């Protein structure tokens, strides 16, 4: 069996706040095979972006392990971090704020090429810059344009070109299309898929939009307040969701079928505080199936092949 490109084991990321420790990512484990896309979905504030940024060392983990191609990279030296940064990149959510407004398209893409010191002269750097612009579909006439002169889709293409500059193996896509119009979203998603196919890239795709993650992901992790509540192959999750929270998320997807409207699941109750949370299911306060056993520690269990769920009543609820 091949070694997964990314493996996280019991990963934790806590933030110290005046009220206590905020459990942004709490005991998360999963694997991503080479050339595959892992979608990470959940409501705002569930820890999706923090998870991605912790894996690529934009944030340092509190506990747990991060393995890249079988090598433990949880704690690394500055030299090792430099090597990791070349192999692991990120595409940010807001393509405007993530670009330097004082640099042209050419300068933004060229900067990591210059800093890498891989190229012998300016001519090689210029050629590679041209290649990257063509690769992501940026017109030559925009070479000397500034970010404020571009629309959101073109800005995001610049961000993608910058992420690809050093030929990474793994990219965290942190809600890369949420700030774009729907028609532009499709173009960027298709670009990411084409790049994955051409260059064998591996993605974590962070989003709150399930219709988007369905289009691009091979597997999906559903997060709630820092923890994974369900992981499954993408197609199966949409056919047979097992966790009550996943069911509620799926029911919120807009439908164009007026003849067979689906019933929305309306969640009630207060959201549990992520600051020093008590043991047990963090969704219990909003779950219509909650019972006394839900206040005991929960763990991911494989109820169907490669389909894991963290719910003590999952079998009963789903008739398994």
mmCIF file of C-alpha atoms in Angstrom:
data_model
loop_
_atom_site.group_PDB
_atom_site.id
_atom_site.type_symbol
_atom_site.label_atom_id
_atom_site.label_comp_id
_atom_site.label_asym_id
_atom_site.label_seq_id
_atom_site.Cartn_x
_atom_site.Cartn_y
_atom_site.Cartn_z
ATOM 1 C CA UNK A 1 0.000 0.000 0.000
ATOM 2 C CA UNK A 2 1.393 3.418 -0.994
ATOM 3 C CA UNK A 3 2.296 6.031 1.579
ATOM 4 C CA UNK A 4 -0.265 8.862 1.741
ATOM 5 C CA UNK A 5 1.100 12.268 0.837
ATOM 6 C CA UNK A 6 -0.468 13.922 3.882
ATOM 7 C CA UNK A 7 -1.324 12.248 7.157
ATOM 8 C CA UNK A 8 -2.347 14.025 10.346
ATOM 9 C CA UNK A 9 -2.610 12.136 13.615
ATOM 10 C CA UNK A 10 -4.542 13.568 16.552
ATOM 11 C CA UNK A 11 -3.665 17.095 15.451
ATOM 12 C CA UNK A 12 -4.494 19.907 17.861
ATOM 13 C CA UNK A 13 -4.248 23.674 17.641
ATOM 14 C CA UNK A 14 -5.276 25.694 20.693
ATOM 15 C CA UNK A 15 -5.208 29.455 21.184
ATOM 16 C CA UNK A 16 -4.740 31.042 24.594
ATOM 17 C CA UNK A 17 -7.517 33.578 25.262
ATOM 18 C CA UNK A 18 -8.476 35.604 28.363
ATOM 19 C CA UNK A 19 -11.339 33.146 28.953
ATOM 20 C CA UNK A 20 -9.270 29.985 28.510
ATOM 21 C CA UNK A 21 -7.894 27.739 25.767
ATOM 22 C CA UNK A 22 -9.799 27.954 22.489
ATOM 23 C CA UNK A 23 -9.842 24.520 20.858
ATOM 24 C CA UNK A 24 -9.692 25.553 17.177
ATOM 25 C CA UNK A 25 -8.532 22.112 15.972
ATOM 26 C CA UNK A 26 -9.013 19.270 18.423
ATOM 27 C CA UNK A 27 -7.796 15.698 17.870
ATOM 28 C CA UNK A 28 -8.134 15.579 14.064
ATOM 29 C CA UNK A 29 -6.827 12.581 12.081
ATOM 30 C CA UNK A 30 -7.014 11.769 8.358
ATOM 31 C CA UNK A 31 -4.967 10.815 5.286
ATOM 32 C CA UNK A 32 -4.799 12.232 1.752
ATOM 33 C CA UNK A 33 -3.500 10.091 -1.087
ATOM 34 C CA UNK A 34 -1.235 11.594 -3.750
ATOM 35 C CA UNK A 35 -3.151 13.355 -6.514
ATOM 36 C CA UNK A 36 -6.420 13.415 -4.558
ATOM 37 C CA UNK A 37 -8.521 16.223 -3.090
ATOM 38 C CA UNK A 38 -9.775 16.231 0.494
ATOM 39 C CA UNK A 39 -12.678 18.611 1.010
ATOM 40 C CA UNK A 40 -13.091 20.115 4.485
ATOM 41 C CA UNK A 41 -16.532 21.578 5.157
ATOM 42 C CA UNK A 42 -18.392 23.144 8.055
ATOM 43 C CA UNK A 43 -19.817 26.394 9.343
ATOM 44 C CA UNK A 44 -17.711 29.528 9.785
ATOM 45 C CA UNK A 45 -15.552 29.217 12.883
ATOM 46 C CA UNK A 46 -15.375 25.406 12.881
ATOM 47 C CA UNK A 47 -11.587 25.386 12.411
ATOM 48 C CA UNK A 48 -11.336 24.535 8.686
ATOM 49 C CA UNK A 49 -8.867 27.265 7.748
ATOM 50 C CA UNK A 50 -6.868 26.801 10.953
ATOM 51 C CA UNK A 51 -6.489 23.114 10.102
ATOM 52 C CA UNK A 52 -5.076 23.874 6.657
ATOM 53 C CA UNK A 53 -2.728 26.558 7.907
ATOM 54 C CA UNK A 54 -1.449 24.345 10.712
ATOM 55 C CA UNK A 55 -0.614 21.525 8.283
ATOM 56 C CA UNK A 56 1.594 23.816 6.163
ATOM 57 C CA UNK A 57 3.151 25.502 9.240
ATOM 58 C CA UNK A 58 1.641 28.956 8.870
ATOM 59 C CA UNK A 59 0.519 28.120 12.407
ATOM 60 C CA UNK A 60 2.421 25.794 14.726
ATOM 61 C CA UNK A 61 0.458 22.854 16.126
ATOM 62 C CA UNK A 62 -0.224 22.421 19.835
ATOM 63 C CA UNK A 63 -0.063 18.624 19.746
ATOM 64 C CA UNK A 64 -0.296 15.672 17.381
ATOM 65 C CA UNK A 65 1.659 14.703 14.274
ATOM 66 C CA UNK A 66 1.878 15.923 10.670
ATOM 67 C CA UNK A 67 3.437 13.548 8.141
ATOM 68 C CA UNK A 68 4.402 14.548 4.600
ATOM 69 C CA UNK A 69 5.256 11.624 2.315
ATOM 70 C CA UNK A 70 5.756 9.519 5.431
ATOM 71 C CA UNK A 71 8.167 11.989 7.065
ATOM 72 C CA UNK A 72 7.256 13.609 10.378
ATOM 73 C CA UNK A 73 7.300 17.401 9.849
ATOM 74 C CA UNK A 74 5.505 18.377 13.065
ATOM 75 C CA UNK A 75 8.564 20.110 14.506
ATOM 76 C CA UNK A 76 11.186 21.276 12.020
ATOM 77 C CA UNK A 77 14.251 23.522 11.810
ATOM 78 C CA UNK A 78 14.317 26.752 9.781
ATOM 79 C CA UNK A 79 16.149 25.007 6.933
ATOM 80 C CA UNK A 80 13.615 22.172 6.876
ATOM 81 C CA UNK A 81 10.753 24.678 7.035
ATOM 82 C CA UNK A 82 12.152 26.413 3.948
ATOM 83 C CA UNK A 83 12.093 23.090 2.081
ATOM 84 C CA UNK A 84 8.552 22.384 3.274
ATOM 85 C CA UNK A 85 7.377 25.808 2.135
ATOM 86 C CA UNK A 86 8.487 24.982 -1.399
ATOM 87 C CA UNK A 87 6.550 21.711 -1.440
ATOM 88 C CA UNK A 88 3.430 22.936 0.421
ATOM 89 C CA UNK A 89 1.639 26.105 -0.665
ATOM 90 C CA UNK A 90 -1.664 27.895 -0.086
ATOM 91 C CA UNK A 91 -4.237 29.757 -2.176
ATOM 92 C CA UNK A 92 -6.005 32.286 0.033
ATOM 93 C CA UNK A 93 -9.696 33.125 0.225
ATOM 94 C CA UNK A 94 -9.540 36.807 -0.706
ATOM 95 C CA UNK A 95 -7.484 37.264 -3.878
ATOM 96 C CA UNK A 96 -7.268 41.026 -3.335
ATOM 97 C CA UNK A 97 -5.939 41.192 0.217
ATOM 98 C CA UNK A 98 -3.494 38.323 -0.424
ATOM 99 C CA UNK A 99 -1.703 40.237 -3.225
ATOM 100 C CA UNK A 100 0.674 43.161 -2.750
ATOM 101 C CA UNK A 101 -1.194 46.184 -4.189
ATOM 102 C CA UNK A 102 2.123 47.856 -5.107
ATOM 103 C CA UNK A 103 3.339 45.011 -7.298
ATOM 104 C CA UNK A 104 2.281 44.210 -10.849
ATOM 105 C CA UNK A 105 1.072 40.767 -11.927
ATOM 106 C CA UNK A 106 4.539 39.986 -13.288
ATOM 107 C CA UNK A 107 6.266 41.100 -10.067
ATOM 108 C CA UNK A 108 3.912 39.051 -7.838
ATOM 109 C CA UNK A 109 4.558 35.850 -9.796
ATOM 110 C CA UNK A 110 8.283 36.545 -10.190
ATOM 111 C CA UNK A 111 8.974 37.182 -6.486
ATOM 112 C CA UNK A 112 9.047 33.525 -5.263
ATOM 113 C CA UNK A 113 11.160 32.612 -8.307
ATOM 114 C CA UNK A 114 13.773 35.206 -7.353
ATOM 115 C CA UNK A 115 13.752 34.266 -3.653
ATOM 116 C CA UNK A 116 14.197 30.556 -4.429
ATOM 117 C CA UNK A 117 17.581 31.188 -6.130
ATOM 118 C CA UNK A 118 16.912 28.255 -8.445
ATOM 119 C CA UNK A 119 17.468 30.228 -11.614
ATOM 120 C CA UNK A 120 20.809 31.317 -13.065
ATOM 121 C CA UNK A 121 19.784 34.631 -14.594
ATOM 122 C CA UNK A 122 16.932 37.073 -15.223
ATOM 123 C CA UNK A 123 16.178 35.502 -18.587
ATOM 124 C CA UNK A 124 15.325 32.133 -16.992
ATOM 125 C CA UNK A 125 13.137 33.872 -14.422
ATOM 126 C CA UNK A 126 11.322 35.797 -17.166
ATOM 127 C CA UNK A 127 10.718 32.584 -19.129
ATOM 128 C CA UNK A 128 9.336 30.807 -16.066
ATOM 129 C CA UNK A 129 7.097 33.787 -15.271
ATOM 130 C CA UNK A 130 5.704 33.630 -18.814
ATOM 131 C CA UNK A 131 5.085 29.897 -18.463
ATOM 132 C CA UNK A 132 3.186 30.349 -15.207
ATOM 133 C CA UNK A 133 1.027 33.121 -16.637
ATOM 134 C CA UNK A 134 0.068 30.922 -19.600
ATOM 135 C CA UNK A 135 -0.502 27.932 -17.323
ATOM 136 C CA UNK A 136 -3.206 29.723 -15.305
ATOM 137 C CA UNK A 137 -4.679 31.670 -18.236
ATOM 138 C CA UNK A 138 -3.470 35.229 -17.577
ATOM 139 C CA UNK A 139 -3.300 37.355 -20.742
ATOM 140 C CA UNK A 140 0.048 38.855 -21.741
ATOM 141 C CA UNK A 141 -1.562 42.311 -21.823
ATOM 142 C CA UNK A 142 -2.116 42.094 -18.035
ATOM 143 C CA UNK A 143 1.572 41.593 -17.277
ATOM 144 C CA UNK A 144 2.024 45.141 -15.956
ATOM 145 C CA UNK A 145 -1.446 45.498 -14.384
ATOM 146 C CA UNK A 146 -1.879 46.016 -10.632
ATOM 147 C CA UNK A 147 -4.308 43.961 -8.495
ATOM 148 C CA UNK A 148 -6.882 46.785 -8.301
ATOM 149 C CA UNK A 149 -7.096 46.767 -12.104
ATOM 150 C CA UNK A 150 -8.149 43.084 -12.235
ATOM 151 C CA UNK A 151 -11.449 41.371 -11.503
ATOM 152 C CA UNK A 152 -11.680 38.742 -8.766
ATOM 153 C CA UNK A 153 -11.187 35.775 -11.074
ATOM 154 C CA UNK A 154 -7.986 37.139 -12.601
ATOM 155 C CA UNK A 155 -6.655 38.073 -9.163
ATOM 156 C CA UNK A 156 -7.217 34.526 -7.992
ATOM 157 C CA UNK A 157 -5.413 33.215 -11.082
ATOM 158 C CA UNK A 158 -2.435 35.356 -10.053
ATOM 159 C CA UNK A 159 -2.617 33.841 -6.558
ATOM 160 C CA UNK A 160 -2.694 30.335 -8.045
ATOM 161 C CA UNK A 161 0.277 31.114 -10.309
ATOM 162 C CA UNK A 162 2.234 32.360 -7.301
ATOM 163 C CA UNK A 163 1.406 29.175 -5.376
ATOM 164 C CA UNK A 164 2.599 27.054 -8.321
ATOM 165 C CA UNK A 165 5.858 28.979 -8.807
ATOM 166 C CA UNK A 166 8.078 26.509 -6.937
ATOM 167 C CA UNK A 167 6.397 23.322 -8.253
ATOM 168 C CA UNK A 168 4.694 22.269 -4.994
ATOM 169 C CA UNK A 169 3.219 18.815 -4.425
ATOM 170 C CA UNK A 170 0.491 19.905 -1.993
ATOM 171 C CA UNK A 171 -1.738 22.997 -1.953
ATOM 172 C CA UNK A 172 -4.208 24.195 0.675
ATOM 173 C CA UNK A 173 -7.105 25.877 -1.146
ATOM 174 C CA UNK A 174 -8.589 28.068 1.596
ATOM 175 C CA UNK A 175 -12.059 28.921 0.256
ATOM 176 C CA UNK A 176 -10.508 30.064 -3.061
ATOM 177 C CA UNK A 177 -13.835 30.721 -4.827
ATOM 178 C CA UNK A 178 -16.079 32.018 -2.025
ATOM 179 C CA UNK A 179 -15.362 35.670 -2.902
ATOM 180 C CA UNK A 180 -16.063 35.168 -6.633
ATOM 181 C CA UNK A 181 -19.190 35.316 -8.804
ATOM 182 C CA UNK A 182 -20.776 31.949 -9.572
ATOM 183 C CA UNK A 183 -19.706 31.928 -13.236
ATOM 184 C CA UNK A 184 -16.121 32.792 -12.265
ATOM 185 C CA UNK A 185 -16.190 30.127 -9.533
ATOM 186 C CA UNK A 186 -16.711 27.441 -12.166
ATOM 187 C CA UNK A 187 -13.744 28.728 -14.212
ATOM 188 C CA UNK A 188 -11.401 28.686 -11.199
ATOM 189 C CA UNK A 189 -12.582 25.241 -10.079
ATOM 190 C CA UNK A 190 -12.004 23.855 -13.576
ATOM 191 C CA UNK A 191 -8.548 25.453 -13.616
ATOM 192 C CA UNK A 192 -7.646 23.802 -10.286
ATOM 193 C CA UNK A 193 -8.813 20.429 -11.569
ATOM 194 C CA UNK A 194 -6.863 20.817 -14.828
ATOM 195 C CA UNK A 195 -3.714 21.726 -12.896
ATOM 196 C CA UNK A 196 -4.196 18.736 -10.623
ATOM 197 C CA UNK A 197 -4.466 16.422 -13.608
ATOM 198 C CA UNK A 198 -1.440 17.916 -15.418
ATOM 199 C CA UNK A 199 0.896 18.201 -12.429
ATOM 200 C CA UNK A 200 -0.345 15.499 -10.068
ATOM 201 C CA UNK A 201 -1.180 17.999 -7.318
ATOM 202 C CA UNK A 202 -2.750 17.059 -4.005
ATOM 203 C CA UNK A 203 -5.292 19.459 -2.465
ATOM 204 C CA UNK A 204 -7.059 20.236 0.754
ATOM 205 C CA UNK A 205 -10.100 22.216 -0.358
ATOM 206 C CA UNK A 206 -11.571 24.254 2.508
ATOM 207 C CA UNK A 207 -15.089 25.577 1.995
ATOM 208 C CA UNK A 208 -18.489 26.078 3.589
ATOM 209 C CA UNK A 209 -20.235 25.484 0.262
ATOM 210 C CA UNK A 210 -21.168 21.825 -0.120
ATOM 211 C CA UNK A 211 -22.196 22.207 -3.756
ATOM 212 C CA UNK A 212 -18.646 23.380 -4.539
ATOM 213 C CA UNK A 213 -16.889 20.667 -2.548
ATOM 214 C CA UNK A 214 -19.045 18.016 -4.240
ATOM 215 C CA UNK A 215 -17.697 19.146 -7.612
ATOM 216 C CA UNK A 216 -13.997 18.950 -6.790
ATOM 217 C CA UNK A 217 -13.399 16.537 -3.872
ATOM 218 C CA UNK A 218 -12.591 12.819 -3.790
ATOM 219 C CA UNK A 219 -13.188 12.597 -0.025
ATOM 220 C CA UNK A 220 -14.868 14.939 2.434
ATOM 221 C CA UNK A 221 -14.295 15.719 6.115
ATOM 222 C CA UNK A 222 -17.111 17.449 7.986
ATOM 223 C CA UNK A 223 -15.917 19.623 10.894
ATOM 224 C CA UNK A 224 -17.846 21.006 13.828
ATOM 225 C CA UNK A 225 -16.186 23.208 16.451
ATOM 226 C CA UNK A 226 -12.689 21.884 15.829
ATOM 227 C CA UNK A 227 -13.526 18.185 15.530
ATOM 228 C CA UNK A 228 -14.284 15.828 12.659
ATOM 229 C CA UNK A 229 -17.822 14.469 12.917
ATOM 230 C CA UNK A 230 -17.863 12.546 9.631
ATOM 231 C CA UNK A 231 -15.455 11.527 6.869
ATOM 232 C CA UNK A 232 -16.458 9.736 3.695
ATOM 233 C CA UNK A 233 -15.895 9.419 -0.053
ATOM 234 C CA UNK A 234 -17.552 12.439 -1.648
ATOM 235 C CA UNK A 235 -20.288 10.656 -3.602
ATOM 236 C CA UNK A 236 -21.303 8.499 -0.664
ATOM 237 C CA UNK A 237 -21.595 11.444 1.713
ATOM 238 C CA UNK A 238 -24.247 13.040 -0.478
ATOM 239 C CA UNK A 239 -26.141 9.769 -0.923
ATOM 240 C CA UNK A 240 -25.945 8.479 2.651
ATOM 241 C CA UNK A 241 -24.976 11.089 5.287
ATOM 242 C CA UNK A 242 -24.825 9.518 8.746
ATOM 243 C CA UNK A 243 -24.210 12.348 11.222
ATOM 244 C CA UNK A 244 -27.116 14.668 12.167
ATOM 245 C CA UNK A 245 -24.941 17.731 11.514
ATOM 246 C CA UNK A 246 -24.032 16.529 8.017
ATOM 247 C CA UNK A 247 -27.722 15.913 7.302
ATOM 248 C CA UNK A 248 -28.500 19.504 8.359
ATOM 249 C CA UNK A 249 -25.726 20.905 6.136
ATOM 250 C CA UNK A 250 -26.936 18.945 3.116
ATOM 251 C CA UNK A 251 -30.527 20.037 3.672
ATOM 252 C CA UNK A 252 -29.401 23.663 3.335
ATOM 253 C CA UNK A 253 -28.176 23.202 -0.266
ATOM 254 C CA UNK A 254 -30.558 25.126 -2.561
ATOM 255 C CA UNK A 255 -32.547 22.918 -4.947
ATOM 256 C CA UNK A 256 -33.970 23.817 -8.359
ATOM 257 C CA UNK A 257 -36.363 20.841 -8.368
ATOM 258 C CA UNK A 258 -39.743 22.453 -7.624
ATOM 259 C CA UNK A 259 -41.565 19.131 -8.005
ATOM 260 C CA UNK A 260 -39.579 17.334 -5.305
ATOM 261 C CA UNK A 261 -38.608 19.968 -2.710
ATOM 262 C CA UNK A 262 -36.556 18.653 0.182
ATOM 263 C CA UNK A 263 -37.263 19.518 3.786
ATOM 264 C CA UNK A 264 -34.845 21.867 5.511
ATOM 265 C CA UNK A 265 -33.500 20.754 8.877
ATOM 266 C CA UNK A 266 -33.628 23.762 11.192
ATOM 267 C CA UNK A 267 -31.072 23.587 13.992
ATOM 268 C CA UNK A 268 -32.074 25.100 17.308
ATOM 269 C CA UNK A 269 -30.202 25.729 20.539
ATOM 270 C CA UNK A 270 -27.006 27.529 21.485
ATOM 271 C CA UNK A 271 -23.660 26.752 19.875
ATOM 272 C CA UNK A 272 -21.271 25.195 22.392
ATOM 273 C CA UNK A 273 -18.315 27.412 23.317
ATOM 274 C CA UNK A 274 -15.012 26.216 21.824
ATOM 275 C CA UNK A 275 -13.196 27.631 24.880
ATOM 276 C CA UNK A 276 -12.345 24.750 27.233
ATOM 277 C CA UNK A 277 -15.272 22.621 25.979
ATOM 278 C CA UNK A 278 -16.594 19.790 28.122
ATOM 279 C CA UNK A 279 -16.122 16.159 27.028
ATOM 280 C CA UNK A 280 -18.796 14.780 24.752
ATOM 281 C CA UNK A 281 -20.384 15.645 21.430
ATOM 282 C CA UNK A 282 -20.125 19.393 20.778
ATOM 283 C CA UNK A 283 -23.159 19.227 18.515
ATOM 284 C CA UNK A 284 -25.392 17.774 21.249
ATOM 285 C CA UNK A 285 -26.838 21.172 22.267
ATOM 286 C CA UNK A 286 -28.313 21.578 18.758
ATOM 287 C CA UNK A 287 -28.966 17.923 17.872
ATOM 288 C CA UNK A 288 -32.577 16.664 17.732
ATOM 289 C CA UNK A 289 -31.361 13.154 18.627
ATOM 290 C CA UNK A 290 -29.275 14.112 21.691
ATOM 291 C CA UNK A 291 -29.391 11.872 24.780
ATOM 292 C CA UNK A 292 -27.409 11.454 28.005
ATOM 293 C CA UNK A 293 -24.819 9.249 26.248
ATOM 294 C CA UNK A 294 -23.959 12.143 23.927
ATOM 295 C CA UNK A 295 -22.273 13.905 26.851
ATOM 296 C CA UNK A 296 -19.647 11.157 26.987
ATOM 297 C CA UNK A 297 -16.512 11.369 24.774
ATOM 298 C CA UNK A 298 -17.232 10.445 21.136
ATOM 299 C CA UNK A 299 -14.866 8.919 18.573
ATOM 300 C CA UNK A 300 -14.904 8.347 14.817
ATOM 301 C CA UNK A 301 -16.153 4.841 14.008
ATOM 302 C CA UNK A 302 -16.204 3.117 10.622
ATOM 303 C CA UNK A 303 -19.862 2.245 10.051
ATOM 304 C CA UNK A 304 -19.542 1.697 6.283
ATOM 305 C CA UNK A 305 -16.420 1.065 4.141
ATOM 306 C CA UNK A 306 -14.198 4.189 4.461
ATOM 307 C CA UNK A 307 -17.162 6.028 6.012
ATOM 308 C CA UNK A 308 -16.488 7.193 9.569
ATOM 309 C CA UNK A 309 -18.865 9.010 11.900
ATOM 310 C CA UNK A 310 -18.573 10.405 15.423
ATOM 311 C CA UNK A 311 -22.047 9.773 16.832
ATOM 312 C CA UNK A 312 -23.105 7.234 19.458
ATOM 313 C CA UNK A 313 -26.610 6.987 17.937
ATOM 314 C CA UNK A 314 -25.599 6.838 14.261
ATOM 315 C CA UNK A 315 -26.670 3.202 13.794
ATOM 316 C CA UNK A 316 -30.040 3.820 15.433
ATOM 317 C CA UNK A 317 -30.714 7.053 13.489
ATOM 318 C CA UNK A 318 -29.779 5.556 10.125
ATOM 319 C CA UNK A 319 -31.153 2.075 10.600
ATOM 320 C CA UNK A 320 -27.777 0.353 10.299
#
